[in-house]
Tab-separated table of C-alpha atoms in Angstrom:
chain	number	residue	atom	x	y	z
X	429	UNK	CA	-69.897	168.017	-175.112
X	430	UNK	CA	-65.917	168.288	-176.898
X	431	UNK	CA	-64.858	165.369	-178.249
X	432	UNK	CA	-61.790	163.615	-175.986
X	433	UNK	CA	-58.996	164.952	-178.294
X	434	UNK	CA	-60.058	168.299	-178.006
X	435	UNK	CA	-60.393	168.210	-174.155
X	436	UNK	CA	-56.564	167.480	-174.059
X	437	UNK	CA	-55.654	169.858	-176.587
X	438	UNK	CA	-58.196	172.252	-174.733
X	439	UNK	CA	-56.355	171.132	-171.696
X	440	UNK	CA	-52.657	171.065	-173.149
X	441	UNK	CA	-53.073	174.690	-174.178
X	442	UNK	CA	-54.576	176.075	-171.091
X	443	UNK	CA	-51.826	174.470	-169.257
X	444	UNK	CA	-49.325	176.372	-171.375
X	445	UNK	CA	-50.990	179.882	-170.793
X	446	UNK	CA	-51.721	179.427	-167.177
X	447	UNK	CA	-48.352	178.141	-166.130
X	448	UNK	CA	-45.468	179.264	-168.076
X	449	UNK	CA	-42.522	177.272	-167.603
X	450	UNK	CA	-39.410	179.320	-166.736
X	451	UNK	CA	-36.709	179.029	-169.519
X	452	UNK	CA	-33.802	177.580	-167.663
X	453	UNK	CA	-33.727	175.199	-165.501
X	454	UNK	CA	-32.422	176.466	-161.844
X	455	UNK	CA	-31.230	173.237	-159.432
X	456	UNK	CA	-32.326	173.410	-155.915
X	457	UNK	CA	-28.526	174.564	-155.070
X	458	UNK	CA	-28.705	176.985	-157.434
X	459	UNK	CA	-31.797	178.199	-156.188
X	460	UNK	CA	-29.759	178.669	-152.546
X	461	UNK	CA	-27.265	180.754	-153.998
X	462	UNK	CA	-29.827	183.192	-156.226
X	463	UNK	CA	-31.420	183.459	-152.689
X	464	UNK	CA	-28.680	184.514	-151.262
X	465	UNK	CA	-28.533	188.151	-153.310
X	466	UNK	CA	-31.516	189.144	-150.800
X	467	UNK	CA	-33.655	190.362	-149.689
X	468	UNK	CA	-33.371	194.177	-151.365
X	469	UNK	CA	-32.675	196.514	-149.502
X	470	UNK	CA	-31.597	194.719	-146.341
X	471	UNK	CA	-32.248	195.915	-142.970
X	472	UNK	CA	-30.026	199.465	-142.480
X	473	UNK	CA	-28.338	200.388	-139.407
X	474	UNK	CA	-27.019	204.140	-138.433
X	475	UNK	CA	-23.224	204.707	-138.646
X	476	UNK	CA	-22.274	204.188	-134.754
X	477	UNK	CA	-18.828	206.436	-135.418
X	478	UNK	CA	-21.274	209.282	-136.716
X	479	UNK	CA	-23.914	210.751	-133.848
X	480	UNK	CA	-25.764	212.750	-136.522
X	481	UNK	CA	-26.228	209.369	-138.988
X	482	UNK	CA	-29.945	209.566	-139.469
X	483	UNK	CA	-30.750	212.746	-138.196
X	484	UNK	CA	-32.969	214.244	-140.763
X	485	UNK	CA	-31.639	218.106	-139.887
X	486	UNK	CA	-27.900	216.527	-140.670
X	487	UNK	CA	-29.110	214.604	-144.003
X	488	UNK	CA	-30.687	218.320	-145.134
X	489	UNK	CA	-27.733	220.438	-144.010
X	490	UNK	CA	-26.048	217.477	-146.057
X	491	UNK	CA	-28.090	217.532	-149.238
X	492	UNK	CA	-27.340	221.536	-149.611
X	493	UNK	CA	-23.780	221.194	-149.295
X	494	UNK	CA	-23.572	218.154	-151.500
X	495	UNK	CA	-24.470	220.758	-154.067
X	496	UNK	CA	-22.959	223.608	-152.910
X	497	UNK	CA	-20.071	225.026	-155.150
X	498	UNK	CA	-18.790	227.056	-152.921
X	499	UNK	CA	-18.135	224.261	-150.518
X	500	UNK	CA	-14.561	223.960	-152.561
X	501	UNK	CA	-11.774	226.666	-153.532
X	502	UNK	CA	-13.047	229.333	-155.891
X	503	UNK	CA	-16.354	227.976	-155.738
X	504	UNK	CA	-14.994	226.099	-158.584
X	505	UNK	CA	-16.109	221.903	-157.514
X	506	UNK	CA	-19.095	220.840	-155.379
X	507	UNK	CA	-19.582	216.643	-154.659
X	508	UNK	CA	-21.966	217.202	-157.174
X	509	UNK	CA	-19.304	217.874	-159.622
X	510	UNK	CA	-18.134	214.373	-159.822
X	511	UNK	CA	-20.963	212.489	-158.065
X	512	UNK	CA	-23.778	213.613	-160.173
X	513	UNK	CA	-27.089	211.935	-159.258
X	514	UNK	CA	-28.001	211.189	-162.933
X	515	UNK	CA	-25.197	209.562	-163.720
X	516	UNK	CA	-25.868	207.175	-160.308
X	517	UNK	CA	-23.501	209.613	-158.335
X	518	UNK	CA	-20.383	208.926	-160.507
X	519	UNK	CA	-18.882	211.441	-163.257
X	520	UNK	CA	-19.375	209.147	-166.905
X	521	UNK	CA	-15.034	209.829	-166.860
X	522	UNK	CA	-12.163	206.830	-166.976
X	523	UNK	CA	-10.548	208.657	-164.059
X	524	UNK	CA	-12.406	211.766	-161.610
X	525	UNK	CA	-11.276	215.208	-163.034
X	526	UNK	CA	-10.881	217.211	-159.806
X	527	UNK	CA	-9.031	220.798	-160.380
X	528	UNK	CA	-6.212	218.508	-161.592
X	529	UNK	CA	-6.692	215.011	-163.164
X	530	UNK	CA	-7.068	212.274	-161.081
X	531	UNK	CA	-5.906	208.264	-161.191
X	532	UNK	CA	-9.119	206.255	-160.226
X	533	UNK	CA	-12.279	205.773	-161.744
X	534	UNK	CA	-14.921	208.087	-159.213
X	535	UNK	CA	-17.443	205.279	-157.795
X	536	UNK	CA	-21.129	205.804	-157.381
X	537	UNK	CA	-22.170	206.737	-154.689
X	538	UNK	CA	-25.737	204.664	-154.620
X	539	UNK	CA	-26.004	202.283	-152.289
X	540	UNK	CA	-22.633	203.472	-150.410
X	541	UNK	CA	-24.233	203.359	-146.462
X	542	UNK	CA	-23.696	199.692	-146.955
X	543	UNK	CA	-19.942	199.232	-147.194
X	544	UNK	CA	-17.340	198.593	-144.668
X	545	UNK	CA	-14.472	200.125	-146.308
X	546	UNK	CA	-14.320	203.570	-148.576
X	547	UNK	CA	-12.579	204.089	-151.611
X	548	UNK	CA	-10.763	201.882	-154.302
X	549	UNK	CA	-8.248	200.897	-151.434
X	550	UNK	CA	-10.106	200.825	-148.458
X	551	UNK	CA	-8.303	204.187	-146.724
X	552	UNK	CA	-11.039	204.860	-145.208
X	553	UNK	CA	-13.392	203.368	-142.611
X	554	UNK	CA	-16.657	205.070	-142.419
X	555	UNK	CA	-18.543	207.171	-144.788
X	556	UNK	CA	-17.376	210.588	-143.214
X	557	UNK	CA	-14.093	209.774	-142.753
X	558	UNK	CA	-14.126	209.343	-146.487
X	559	UNK	CA	-15.932	212.409	-147.570
X	560	UNK	CA	-12.760	214.834	-145.698
X	561	UNK	CA	-10.701	213.648	-148.075
X	562	UNK	CA	-11.627	215.603	-151.320
X	563	UNK	CA	-12.999	218.066	-149.547
X	564	UNK	CA	-9.601	218.861	-148.783
X	565	UNK	CA	-7.413	217.353	-151.204
X	566	UNK	CA	-5.775	219.967	-153.647
X	567	UNK	CA	-6.717	217.706	-156.171
X	568	UNK	CA	-10.174	217.960	-155.756
X	569	UNK	CA	-11.882	220.594	-153.966
X	570	UNK	CA	-9.191	222.061	-152.299
X	571	UNK	CA	-11.155	223.764	-149.460
X	572	UNK	CA	-9.614	224.260	-146.052
X	573	UNK	CA	-11.101	223.410	-142.296
X	574	UNK	CA	-11.106	227.577	-142.129
X	575	UNK	CA	-12.314	227.844	-145.455
X	576	UNK	CA	-15.459	225.523	-144.663
X	577	UNK	CA	-15.931	227.706	-141.257
X	578	UNK	CA	-16.420	230.941	-143.001
X	579	UNK	CA	-19.064	229.536	-145.498
X	580	UNK	CA	-21.027	227.789	-142.267
X	581	UNK	CA	-21.027	230.945	-140.669
X	582	UNK	CA	-21.710	232.750	-144.109
X	583	UNK	CA	-24.626	231.504	-145.431
X	584	UNK	CA	-27.836	231.765	-142.212
X	585	UNK	CA	-29.492	228.132	-143.362
X	586	UNK	CA	-26.047	226.540	-142.877
X	587	UNK	CA	-25.921	228.686	-139.272
X	588	UNK	CA	-29.231	227.402	-138.478
X	589	UNK	CA	-29.602	223.427	-139.867
X	590	UNK	CA	-25.788	223.338	-138.032
X	591	UNK	CA	-26.886	224.046	-134.732
X	592	UNK	CA	-30.244	222.298	-134.855
X	593	UNK	CA	-28.712	219.190	-135.920
X	594	UNK	CA	-25.635	219.365	-133.843
X	595	UNK	CA	-27.138	221.116	-131.089
X	596	UNK	CA	-24.024	223.998	-130.802
X	597	UNK	CA	-23.179	227.475	-132.637
X	598	UNK	CA	-20.955	227.146	-135.512
X	599	UNK	CA	-18.841	229.957	-133.807
X	600	UNK	CA	-18.127	228.154	-131.070
X	601	UNK	CA	-16.587	225.163	-132.894
X	602	UNK	CA	-12.827	224.982	-133.453
X	603	UNK	CA	-12.538	225.054	-137.498
X	604	UNK	CA	-10.622	221.392	-137.822
X	605	UNK	CA	-13.720	220.156	-135.641
X	606	UNK	CA	-16.306	221.948	-137.585
X	607	UNK	CA	-14.786	219.849	-140.829
X	608	UNK	CA	-15.546	216.930	-139.423
X	609	UNK	CA	-18.962	217.407	-138.691
X	610	UNK	CA	-19.491	218.864	-141.969
X	611	UNK	CA	-18.667	215.747	-142.975
X	612	UNK	CA	-20.930	213.805	-140.501
X	613	UNK	CA	-23.519	215.544	-142.088
X	614	UNK	CA	-22.608	215.490	-145.659
X	615	UNK	CA	-22.480	211.470	-145.059
X	616	UNK	CA	-25.838	211.346	-143.469
X	617	UNK	CA	-27.111	212.508	-146.616
X	618	UNK	CA	-25.277	210.264	-148.816
X	619	UNK	CA	-26.494	206.808	-146.458
X	620	UNK	CA	-29.986	207.752	-148.103
X	621	UNK	CA	-29.181	207.219	-151.690
X	622	UNK	CA	-31.041	203.407	-152.304
X	623	UNK	CA	-31.452	202.010	-155.116
X	624	UNK	CA	-34.732	200.508	-155.813
X	625	UNK	CA	-35.115	196.502	-156.255
X	626	UNK	CA	-34.899	195.960	-159.927
X	627	UNK	CA	-35.908	192.618	-162.391
X	628	UNK	CA	-33.568	189.813	-160.545
X	629	UNK	CA	-35.329	190.419	-157.693
X	630	UNK	CA	-38.405	190.036	-158.685
X	631	UNK	CA	-37.324	187.029	-160.155
X	632	UNK	CA	-35.515	185.985	-157.054
X	633	UNK	CA	-39.214	186.800	-154.866
X	634	UNK	CA	-40.879	184.233	-157.288
X	635	UNK	CA	-38.655	181.817	-157.173
X	636	UNK	CA	-38.777	181.993	-153.274
X	637	UNK	CA	-42.676	181.879	-153.402
X	638	UNK	CA	-42.663	179.211	-156.236
X	639	UNK	CA	-44.403	181.484	-158.647
X	640	UNK	CA	-43.770	180.465	-161.786
X	641	UNK	CA	-45.599	182.905	-163.753
X	642	UNK	CA	-43.947	186.000	-162.653
X	643	UNK	CA	-40.287	184.024	-162.619
X	644	UNK	CA	-41.134	183.043	-166.288
X	645	UNK	CA	-41.501	186.814	-167.036
X	646	UNK	CA	-37.837	186.927	-166.080
X	647	UNK	CA	-36.034	187.476	-169.743
X	648	UNK	CA	-34.002	184.346	-170.986
X	649	UNK	CA	-31.030	185.787	-172.003
X	650	UNK	CA	-30.608	186.985	-168.105
X	651	UNK	CA	-31.845	183.475	-166.693
X	652	UNK	CA	-28.840	182.078	-168.749
X	653	UNK	CA	-26.734	184.685	-167.241
X	654	UNK	CA	-27.310	184.844	-163.928
X	655	UNK	CA	-26.570	180.582	-164.286
X	656	UNK	CA	-22.749	181.543	-165.726
X	657	UNK	CA	-22.887	184.242	-162.774
X	658	UNK	CA	-23.550	181.892	-159.677
X	659	UNK	CA	-21.460	178.925	-161.975
X	660	UNK	CA	-19.065	178.116	-164.528
X	661	UNK	CA	-17.731	182.418	-163.952
X	662	UNK	CA	-18.122	181.826	-159.835
X	663	UNK	CA	-18.442	186.169	-159.986
X	664	UNK	CA	-20.504	184.859	-156.805
X	665	UNK	CA	-17.569	184.288	-154.600
X	666	UNK	CA	-16.345	187.519	-154.449
X	667	UNK	CA	-19.731	189.302	-155.491
X	668	UNK	CA	-21.851	188.055	-153.054
X	669	UNK	CA	-25.082	188.423	-150.956
X	670	UNK	CA	-27.583	191.556	-151.637
X	671	UNK	CA	-25.427	194.304	-152.478
X	672	UNK	CA	-23.129	191.860	-154.814
X	673	UNK	CA	-19.913	192.488	-153.468
X	674	UNK	CA	-18.304	190.792	-150.090
X	675	UNK	CA	-16.741	194.719	-149.178
X	676	UNK	CA	-13.481	192.955	-150.004
X	677	UNK	CA	-11.087	193.441	-152.094
X	678	UNK	CA	-9.010	191.022	-154.774
X	679	UNK	CA	-6.775	191.514	-158.052
X	680	UNK	CA	-7.933	190.731	-160.830
X	681	UNK	CA	-5.476	191.439	-163.574
X	682	UNK	CA	-6.072	195.151	-164.223
X	683	UNK	CA	-3.030	197.370	-165.101
X	684	UNK	CA	-2.451	199.030	-161.515
X	685	UNK	CA	0.703	201.187	-163.387
X	686	UNK	CA	-0.177	204.944	-163.223
X	687	UNK	CA	1.822	208.411	-164.852
X	688	UNK	CA	4.613	208.803	-162.159
X	689	UNK	CA	4.851	205.055	-160.697
X	690	UNK	CA	2.402	202.261	-159.225
X	691	UNK	CA	-1.234	202.383	-157.522
X	692	UNK	CA	-0.765	199.656	-155.343
X	693	UNK	CA	-4.285	199.698	-153.909
X	694	UNK	CA	-5.585	198.205	-151.135
X	695	UNK	CA	-1.683	197.717	-149.767
X	696	UNK	CA	-1.520	201.707	-149.267
X	697	UNK	CA	-4.953	201.747	-148.797
X	698	UNK	CA	-4.389	200.201	-145.196
X	699	UNK	CA	-1.198	202.430	-144.687
X	700	UNK	CA	-3.339	205.027	-144.802
X	701	UNK	CA	-6.134	203.976	-143.203
X	702	UNK	CA	-3.757	203.281	-139.971
X	703	UNK	CA	-1.785	206.579	-139.836
X	704	UNK	CA	-5.147	208.629	-140.252
X	705	UNK	CA	-6.586	210.573	-137.883
X	706	UNK	CA	-10.205	210.267	-138.756
X	707	UNK	CA	-9.978	206.122	-138.340
X	708	UNK	CA	-12.593	204.577	-135.987
X	709	UNK	CA	-10.026	204.221	-133.454
X	710	UNK	CA	-9.431	207.907	-133.306
X	711	UNK	CA	-10.663	210.358	-131.432
X	712	UNK	CA	-13.515	211.210	-133.935
X	713	UNK	CA	-15.567	208.246	-133.275
X	714	UNK	CA	-18.571	209.525	-132.178
X	715	UNK	CA	-19.438	205.531	-130.792
X	716	UNK	CA	-17.704	202.945	-129.090
X	717	UNK	CA	-14.162	201.888	-131.070
X	718	UNK	CA	-13.732	198.319	-128.598
X	719	UNK	CA	-17.378	197.489	-130.986
X	720	UNK	CA	-17.478	199.518	-134.026
X	721	UNK	CA	-13.507	199.575	-134.356
X	722	UNK	CA	-12.860	195.859	-135.000
X	723	UNK	CA	-12.085	195.534	-138.694
X	724	UNK	CA	-10.077	198.652	-138.685
X	725	UNK	CA	-8.369	196.870	-135.870
X	726	UNK	CA	-7.352	193.342	-137.001
X	727	UNK	CA	-6.912	194.614	-140.804
X	728	UNK	CA	-3.704	193.219	-141.612
X	729	UNK	CA	-1.314	193.941	-144.388
X	730	UNK	CA	0.035	191.875	-146.547
X	731	UNK	CA	1.832	191.702	-149.615
X	732	UNK	CA	-0.709	189.957	-151.574
X	733	UNK	CA	-3.057	193.526	-150.968
X	734	UNK	CA	-0.503	194.644	-153.650
X	735	UNK	CA	-3.158	195.501	-156.483
X	736	UNK	CA	-6.403	194.612	-154.814
X	737	UNK	CA	-8.953	196.801	-154.857
X	738	UNK	CA	-12.279	197.266	-153.792
X	739	UNK	CA	-14.711	194.769	-155.403
X	740	UNK	CA	-17.838	197.012	-156.289
X	741	UNK	CA	-21.623	196.376	-155.559
X	742	UNK	CA	-23.202	195.447	-159.094
X	743	UNK	CA	-26.538	197.461	-158.304
X	744	UNK	CA	-26.985	199.683	-161.096
X	745	UNK	CA	-24.094	198.371	-162.197
X	746	UNK	CA	-25.251	199.366	-166.048
X	747	UNK	CA	-25.585	202.793	-165.552
X	748	UNK	CA	-21.931	203.747	-164.131
X	749	UNK	CA	-19.608	202.992	-166.359
X	750	UNK	CA	-16.501	203.131	-167.273
X	751	UNK	CA	-15.380	200.261	-165.064
X	752	UNK	CA	-12.554	199.083	-162.967
X	753	UNK	CA	-10.679	201.524	-160.347
X	754	UNK	CA	-8.805	202.918	-163.383
X	755	UNK	CA	-12.023	203.112	-165.400
X	756	UNK	CA	-10.122	201.322	-168.076
X	757	UNK	CA	-13.034	198.996	-169.328
X	758	UNK	CA	-15.955	200.909	-171.064
X	759	UNK	CA	-18.753	198.570	-171.402
X	760	UNK	CA	-20.287	195.769	-169.106
X	761	UNK	CA	-19.010	193.742	-172.421
X	762	UNK	CA	-15.624	194.645	-171.960
X	763	UNK	CA	-15.834	194.111	-168.020
X	764	UNK	CA	-17.079	190.249	-168.954
X	765	UNK	CA	-14.666	190.254	-171.768
X	766	UNK	CA	-11.589	190.839	-169.497
X	767	UNK	CA	-13.086	188.270	-166.955
X	768	UNK	CA	-13.307	185.984	-170.054
X	769	UNK	CA	-10.119	186.213	-171.364
X	770	UNK	CA	-7.914	186.440	-168.225
X	771	UNK	CA	-4.171	187.031	-167.783
X	772	UNK	CA	-3.599	184.472	-165.371
X	773	UNK	CA	0.222	185.645	-165.541
X	774	UNK	CA	-0.956	188.789	-163.796
X	775	UNK	CA	-2.998	187.115	-161.074
X	776	UNK	CA	-1.040	186.687	-157.820
X	777	UNK	CA	-2.453	183.166	-156.634
X	778	UNK	CA	-0.374	181.007	-154.746
X	779	UNK	CA	-3.248	178.347	-154.907
X	780	UNK	CA	-5.813	177.413	-157.513
X	781	UNK	CA	-7.291	180.207	-159.409
X	782	UNK	CA	-10.619	181.758	-158.760
X	783	UNK	CA	-10.305	183.263	-161.528
X	784	UNK	CA	-8.924	181.495	-165.370
X	785	UNK	CA	-9.707	182.110	-168.646
X	786	UNK	CA	-13.367	181.004	-169.416
X	787	UNK	CA	-13.599	181.490	-173.321
X	788	UNK	CA	-17.093	182.508	-173.670
X	789	UNK	CA	-18.681	183.121	-176.802
X	790	UNK	CA	-20.401	186.370	-177.764
X	791	UNK	CA	-23.857	184.615	-176.251
X	792	UNK	CA	-22.499	183.782	-173.128
X	793	UNK	CA	-20.909	187.214	-172.981
X	794	UNK	CA	-23.976	188.722	-173.678
X	795	UNK	CA	-26.415	186.916	-171.532
X	796	UNK	CA	-24.195	187.621	-168.403
X	797	UNK	CA	-24.713	191.208	-169.350
X	798	UNK	CA	-28.102	191.532	-169.616
X	799	UNK	CA	-28.238	189.626	-166.286
X	800	UNK	CA	-26.410	192.624	-164.970
X	801	UNK	CA	-28.234	194.826	-166.618
X	802	UNK	CA	-31.395	193.240	-164.345
X	803	UNK	CA	-29.368	194.818	-161.025
X	804	UNK	CA	-31.826	198.029	-160.683
X	805	UNK	CA	-30.647	201.452	-161.714
X	806	UNK	CA	-32.845	203.722	-160.085
O	1361	UNK	CA	9.785	167.232	-126.629
O	1362	UNK	CA	7.649	165.727	-129.450
O	1363	UNK	CA	5.867	167.584	-132.195
O	1364	UNK	CA	2.329	166.096	-132.887
O	1365	UNK	CA	0.734	166.711	-135.941
O	1366	UNK	CA	-3.558	166.082	-135.901
O	1367	UNK	CA	-5.630	165.831	-139.048
O	1368	UNK	CA	-8.668	166.521	-136.463
O	1369	UNK	CA	-11.115	164.112	-135.784
O	1370	UNK	CA	-14.359	165.745	-135.017
O	1371	UNK	CA	-17.577	165.486	-133.177
O	1372	UNK	CA	-20.042	167.583	-131.814
O	1373	UNK	CA	-20.962	167.622	-128.438
O	1374	UNK	CA	-23.970	168.812	-127.046
O	1375	UNK	CA	-23.298	167.920	-123.066
O	1376	UNK	CA	-19.964	167.318	-121.015
O	1377	UNK	CA	-19.261	164.037	-119.773
O	1378	UNK	CA	-16.305	166.101	-117.270
O	1379	UNK	CA	-15.616	168.914	-116.207
O	1380	UNK	CA	-14.183	170.277	-118.680
O	1381	UNK	CA	-15.433	171.733	-122.250
O	1382	UNK	CA	-17.926	173.552	-123.706
O	1383	UNK	CA	-21.930	172.672	-124.334
O	1384	UNK	CA	-22.828	172.322	-127.669
O	1385	UNK	CA	-19.637	172.480	-129.699
O	1386	UNK	CA	-18.031	170.840	-131.703
O	1387	UNK	CA	-14.999	168.811	-130.404
O	1388	UNK	CA	-11.177	167.891	-131.599
O	1389	UNK	CA	-9.862	164.870	-130.492
O	1390	UNK	CA	-6.171	164.825	-130.601
O	1391	UNK	CA	-5.401	161.984	-128.471
O	1392	UNK	CA	-7.206	160.072	-125.774
O	1393	UNK	CA	-6.514	162.628	-123.388
O	1394	UNK	CA	-6.242	165.476	-125.798
O	1395	UNK	CA	-9.700	167.033	-126.544
O	1396	UNK	CA	-10.075	170.542	-128.567
O	1397	UNK	CA	-13.962	172.024	-127.675
O	1398	UNK	CA	-14.719	175.005	-130.412
O	1399	UNK	CA	-18.079	177.132	-130.650
O	1400	UNK	CA	-19.081	179.919	-133.096
O	1401	UNK	CA	-21.040	182.583	-132.080
O	1402	UNK	CA	-22.500	182.804	-135.008
O	1403	UNK	CA	-24.636	179.744	-136.592
O	1404	UNK	CA	-24.275	179.457	-139.553
O	1405	UNK	CA	-20.982	181.873	-140.024
O	1406	UNK	CA	-22.180	184.386	-142.877
O	1407	UNK	CA	-19.902	185.060	-145.440
O	1408	UNK	CA	-17.821	188.173	-145.138
O	1409	UNK	CA	-18.949	189.438	-141.624
O	1410	UNK	CA	-16.859	188.760	-138.504
O	1411	UNK	CA	-17.430	186.036	-136.072
O	1412	UNK	CA	-16.045	184.669	-132.385
O	1413	UNK	CA	-14.479	181.616	-132.062
O	1414	UNK	CA	-14.020	180.076	-128.168
O	1415	UNK	CA	-11.905	177.024	-127.492
O	1416	UNK	CA	-11.559	175.202	-124.849
O	1417	UNK	CA	-8.359	172.561	-124.923
O	1418	UNK	CA	-8.897	169.797	-122.006
O	1419	UNK	CA	-6.310	167.229	-121.273
O	1420	UNK	CA	-7.949	163.904	-118.908
O	1421	UNK	CA	-10.948	166.195	-118.515
O	1422	UNK	CA	-9.397	168.922	-117.376
O	1423	UNK	CA	-8.289	172.542	-118.935
O	1424	UNK	CA	-5.207	171.787	-119.940
O	1425	UNK	CA	-2.334	174.313	-119.192
O	1426	UNK	CA	-1.456	175.138	-122.769
O	1427	UNK	CA	1.134	178.074	-123.925
O	1428	UNK	CA	2.055	179.722	-127.330
O	1429	UNK	CA	-1.514	179.293	-128.397
O	1430	UNK	CA	-2.279	180.461	-131.727
O	1431	UNK	CA	-5.057	179.990	-134.438
O	1432	UNK	CA	-5.503	180.956	-138.133
O	1433	UNK	CA	-7.522	180.116	-141.131
O	1434	UNK	CA	-7.128	179.612	-144.445
O	1435	UNK	CA	-8.522	178.280	-147.926
O	1436	UNK	CA	-6.576	175.691	-148.995
O	1437	UNK	CA	-7.789	175.169	-152.699
O	1438	UNK	CA	-7.270	179.237	-153.069
O	1439	UNK	CA	-4.198	179.504	-151.482
O	1440	UNK	CA	-5.043	182.448	-149.435
O	1441	UNK	CA	-5.660	183.476	-145.846
O	1442	UNK	CA	-8.146	185.871	-144.066
O	1443	UNK	CA	-7.857	189.493	-144.530
O	1444	UNK	CA	-8.003	190.068	-140.326
O	1445	UNK	CA	-5.581	188.913	-138.043
O	1446	UNK	CA	-7.333	186.608	-135.201
O	1447	UNK	CA	-7.982	188.515	-131.307
O	1448	UNK	CA	-6.783	185.797	-129.098
O	1449	UNK	CA	-7.826	186.172	-126.022
O	1450	UNK	CA	-6.717	183.974	-123.083
O	1451	UNK	CA	-9.628	183.164	-120.733
O	1452	UNK	CA	-8.425	180.801	-118.419
O	1453	UNK	CA	-6.316	177.587	-118.586
O	1454	UNK	CA	-6.537	176.142	-121.992
O	1455	UNK	CA	-9.815	178.271	-122.889
O	1456	UNK	CA	-9.101	180.743	-125.217
O	1457	UNK	CA	-12.426	183.583	-127.261
O	1458	UNK	CA	-10.935	184.213	-131.001
O	1459	UNK	CA	-12.426	187.699	-132.338
O	1460	UNK	CA	-11.842	189.747	-135.956
O	1461	UNK	CA	-12.081	186.496	-138.097
O	1462	UNK	CA	-14.362	186.545	-141.129
O	1463	UNK	CA	-14.224	184.213	-144.125
O	1464	UNK	CA	-14.671	186.505	-146.787
O	1465	UNK	CA	-15.739	183.961	-149.469
O	1466	UNK	CA	-17.454	181.006	-149.501
O	1467	UNK	CA	-16.122	177.733	-149.778
O	1468	UNK	CA	-13.803	175.163	-147.987
O	1469	UNK	CA	-11.676	177.600	-144.765
O	1470	UNK	CA	-8.987	175.564	-142.923
O	1471	UNK	CA	-8.596	176.680	-139.205
O	1472	UNK	CA	-5.130	175.866	-137.856
O	1473	UNK	CA	-4.110	175.943	-134.302
O	1474	UNK	CA	-1.414	175.334	-132.345
O	1475	UNK	CA	-0.146	175.144	-129.165
O	1476	UNK	CA	2.823	173.816	-126.853
O	1477	UNK	CA	1.642	171.804	-123.546
O	1478	UNK	CA	3.991	169.972	-121.007
O	1479	UNK	CA	6.753	170.308	-123.448
O	1480	UNK	CA	5.013	169.034	-126.261
O	1481	UNK	CA	3.960	170.986	-129.605
O	1482	UNK	CA	0.656	170.308	-131.476
O	1483	UNK	CA	-0.631	170.988	-134.344
O	1484	UNK	CA	-4.490	170.620	-135.826
O	1485	UNK	CA	-7.063	172.032	-137.864
O	1486	UNK	CA	-11.480	171.809	-138.611
O	1487	UNK	CA	-12.448	172.463	-141.766
O	1488	UNK	CA	-15.487	175.118	-142.349
O	1489	UNK	CA	-17.464	174.400	-145.177
O	1490	UNK	CA	-19.152	177.793	-145.713
């Protein structure tokens, strides 16, 4: 039989290996904040403004069209030309390059279905309305409703899939209406782009269950970064919830001057939204605008919208460099440093600044970057 | 005509002692005779999700014939309001349904109301910590 001193030592050793401690101490309130960032993925809802949302045949049609260069004029560009699946449906460039150089960064389409607003300025209130824009933009795919109709008429698989999904032959549909249907099929396909749960989600689940063994496996650097994210950094005020975005807009002091003028972001976005024939208050909404058009009806143009841009979700963010609406920040480290050294003179607030210089050291910056890397990428 | 600004003394009412009011509502007692009952359709309110507020303004235990009712919300510490304009519908005397509200971040929100009643102007508010 072991002597008492040895028995205590063995017990301590057993305790050390059987119940490893989480490296960073999180309070009850911090754990509540952490658990608000899940579960992932959340329950999905079909887009009520799109009658083929969730329709497998429309999804199949949309998938084929997404990769078809013939959708663009002169067969130059497809949707995938800028929304590359290998780059989480972005393009790795500072600003998009269509037929002509663009002024904004190509956003990822990962988890796009969960957005309330689409485009950096929220110019669209549905994914299908947002999809129409690059198809017909002369700077992007430069197609026309007539060219889109000719494409669907010319390829037998498209004729068949369209007829099955929309229950009518392509030939009988006026070109402008067909363009909207094509956008709705593309939207149905894009709605299937979900990221898998990442290391953070495993940590969150472990905290909820009180599973300290699994929780202890979450990198210590990421734990410290998470503590900064929900604490001193106040990142979670805007990057809230399971998608790490509240879906709204903010001015974070990024330059909005562009060649030839300014990009006012949300300000012009609301103006474009209100005047769009494709918004949820218009005739192309397949659902009830009284219920699914509330945000569009009530959104309010204000002076502070000038220079605000969409708060992007952060899942998979390590794969979607460069960052910001104009792609001006090359790495995640640059992003965190931007916030850490933010120029308050560039922020337009009347009260306490939500954002203020944090003056973080290299380790704190590295920790927050490490945390962001655990938000999944596939 | 007088103008009255009330900070808002609140209490939770689960049952009604008079003919006027809302069940399971919070109440602001503007003065011994004037009360504002309110409740939301979402309990609790979720960040960045639209919700509806129902209100009933009562004077002397009866629905008050309120005029020019206005309501909006802001975050006093941050100095910004909501991104959406409230849609205010009057249901009957002193009774309102306010839709389109959204608190797009967590923190302290102040819901401010104003109205006229029998020649007097009233302003009041209540705070909601999200």
